[in-house]
Amino acid sequence: MASGNVEKLELSFSAVPDKPKKDWVLLSLRVLAFLATASATLVMALNKQTKNFVVATIGTTPITVSITAKFHHTPAFIFFVIANGVASLHNLVMIGVDILGPRFDYKGLRFVLIAILDMMNLVLASAGDGAATFMSELGRNGNTHARWDKICDKFESYCNRGGAALIASFIAIILLLITTVMSISKLKPKN
Amino acid sequence: MESITKARKICHLLLRFLAFGATLSAVIVMATSHEKASVLVFQFEAKYTNTPAFKYFVIANSLVTVYGFLVLFLPPESFLWRLAVATDLVFTMLLVSSISAALAIAQVGKKGNSHAAWLPICNSVPKFCNQVTGALVAGAIAMIIYMILLLNSIHRVLDPLILRKC
């Protein structure tokens, strides 16, 4: 009977470990973060406004010049679009990895890689955010000390759309922060 | 074994001290940057308080300096290191966004923006521009060190009895 017990113990140790429960909270957070970063990228990338300005008047005919405001006029917004694009790609890949499950695991390295990549993603997204926030603040208020005029009074909808993209990006950063903390807490120490 | 863990602890402490020094120097260099110049008949002074981006840079780096100073005194085996991972993450994020914002505004100051009719100002105040550049470099070094520290914290969480070199 003792040998039977030992056999049973051995069997239970060598059995396949039960599948870890799927973490729906983390998955839904990643989906939301993907939606937020993708929408921030799209809204900023399609941000364009053309306006006609009357420059001079010769006789009775006014001379109009049409000026366009696009996102790629400023390197800060270019970086914003690139950073949020990379972040949404990363979220997509992570959702795929979560759904496909532990099939692509190699000695438990998966969780470490996910945590490190999540951290780098967070850093990139917050960098893009910081630059775009202060650049749009400059566009909205101008800077009297450097004699830089504000441009938001002339290009209202451009500024508003940029602001909407920024808000989406802020929400994405908060979600990414929670996601990163959760992925780091999933790491277990080897005992 | 004893000597390797001791070397690892010293290495970690050294990294934290370097990060503290980098953020402190970024704050000092940015805060002491000011230059007076006269363009045509205007007399204007370039200070870091002219732009909210530079103010944010100084505030964020001072916060991280205070945090770095406090963390230096945390005993190595305390259970608070798990919390330190989360706070490290938040402060690294703060550092990165502050340096990115200051870099964006400094780029406009150096090159201007032809589409918005913003002229560069670095020609009139070159000393101010150089000092801001120096502060940004210090901030970048601090950011890199904090990212290395983040990886180190993850390493610690994974293997509390780590026997490898840092």
GROMACS .gro file of C-alpha atoms in nm, chain A residues 2-82:
model
   81
    2ALA     CA    1   0.289   0.229   0.074
    3SER     CA    2   0.436   0.169  -0.272
    4GLY     CA    3   0.094   0.241  -0.421
    5ASN     CA    4   0.088   0.576  -0.244
    6VAL     CA    5   0.436   0.658  -0.361
    7GLU     CA    6   0.332   0.565  -0.712
    8LYS     CA    7   0.032   0.792  -0.691
    9LEU     CA    8   0.247   1.075  -0.564
   10GLU     CA    9   0.492   1.028  -0.848
   11LEU     CA   10   0.212   1.029  -1.101
   12SER     CA   11   0.069   1.353  -0.973
   13PHE     CA   12   0.406   1.522  -0.991
   14SER     CA   13   0.480   1.416  -1.344
   15ALA     CA   14   0.134   1.497  -1.474
   16VAL     CA   15   0.090   1.787  -1.709
   17PRO     CA   16   0.040   2.106  -1.506
   18ASP     CA   17  -0.315   2.231  -1.533
   19LYS     CA   18  -0.364   2.501  -1.791
   20PRO     CA   19  -0.341   2.849  -1.641
   21LYS     CA   20  -0.672   3.029  -1.639
   22LYS     CA   21  -0.704   3.279  -1.914
   23ASP     CA   22  -0.668   3.628  -1.776
   24TRP     CA   23  -0.968   3.812  -1.914
   25VAL     CA   24  -0.890   4.132  -1.730
   26LEU     CA   25  -0.547   4.167  -1.889
   27LEU     CA   26  -0.678   4.075  -2.231
   28SER     CA   27  -0.959   4.329  -2.220
   29LEU     CA   28  -0.717   4.596  -2.095
   30ARG     CA   29  -0.491   4.524  -2.389
   31VAL     CA   30  -0.782   4.543  -2.632
   32LEU     CA   31  -0.886   4.879  -2.491
   33ALA     CA   32  -0.528   5.006  -2.503
   34PHE     CA   33  -0.501   4.892  -2.864
   35LEU     CA   34  -0.819   5.078  -2.953
   36ALA     CA   35  -0.698   5.391  -2.778
   37THR     CA   36  -0.352   5.397  -2.939
   38ALA     CA   37  -0.490   5.311  -3.283
   39SER     CA   38  -0.747   5.588  -3.265
   40ALA     CA   39  -0.484   5.838  -3.146
   41THR     CA   40  -0.262   5.746  -3.440
   42LEU     CA   41  -0.540   5.767  -3.694
   43VAL     CA   42  -0.690   6.093  -3.569
   44MET     CA   43  -0.352   6.266  -3.566
   45ALA     CA   44  -0.241   6.122  -3.898
   46LEU     CA   45  -0.554   6.238  -4.077
   47ASN     CA   46  -0.541   6.579  -3.917
   48LYS     CA   47  -0.548   6.841  -4.187
   49GLN     CA   48  -0.704   7.178  -4.231
   50THR     CA   49  -0.689   7.418  -4.519
   51LYS     CA   50  -0.783   7.780  -4.485
   52ASN     CA   51  -0.784   8.079  -4.715
   53PHE     CA   52  -0.629   8.399  -4.595
   54VAL     CA   53  -0.669   8.738  -4.752
   55VAL     CA   54  -0.319   8.873  -4.787
   56ALA     CA   55  -0.366   9.197  -4.972
   57THR     CA   56  -0.623   9.383  -5.166
   58ILE     CA   57  -0.543   9.527  -5.504
   59GLY     CA   58  -0.817   9.755  -5.614
   60THR     CA   59  -1.130   9.556  -5.541
   61THR     CA   60  -0.995   9.203  -5.584
   62PRO     CA   61  -0.859   9.045  -5.269
   63ILE     CA   62  -0.560   8.814  -5.306
   64THR     CA   63  -0.611   8.498  -5.109
   65VAL     CA   64  -0.348   8.251  -5.008
   66SER     CA   65  -0.451   7.908  -4.893
   67ILE     CA   66  -0.247   7.762  -4.613
   68THR     CA   67  -0.271   7.404  -4.501
   69ALA     CA   68  -0.195   7.277  -4.155
   70LYS     CA   69  -0.084   6.916  -4.155
   71PHE     CA   70   0.056   6.695  -3.885
   72HIS     CA   71   0.390   6.638  -4.052
   73HIS     CA   72   0.484   7.004  -4.033
   74THR     CA   73   0.605   6.946  -3.679
   75PRO     CA   74   0.855   6.676  -3.579
   76ALA     CA   75   0.678   6.641  -3.243
   77PHE     CA   76   0.358   6.525  -3.409
   78ILE     CA   77   0.548   6.296  -3.646
   79PHE     CA   78   0.706   6.131  -3.341
   80PHE     CA   79   0.363   6.113  -3.176
   81VAL     CA   80   0.215   5.929  -3.473
   82ILE     CA   81   0.510   5.692  -3.498
   0.00000   0.00000   0.00000
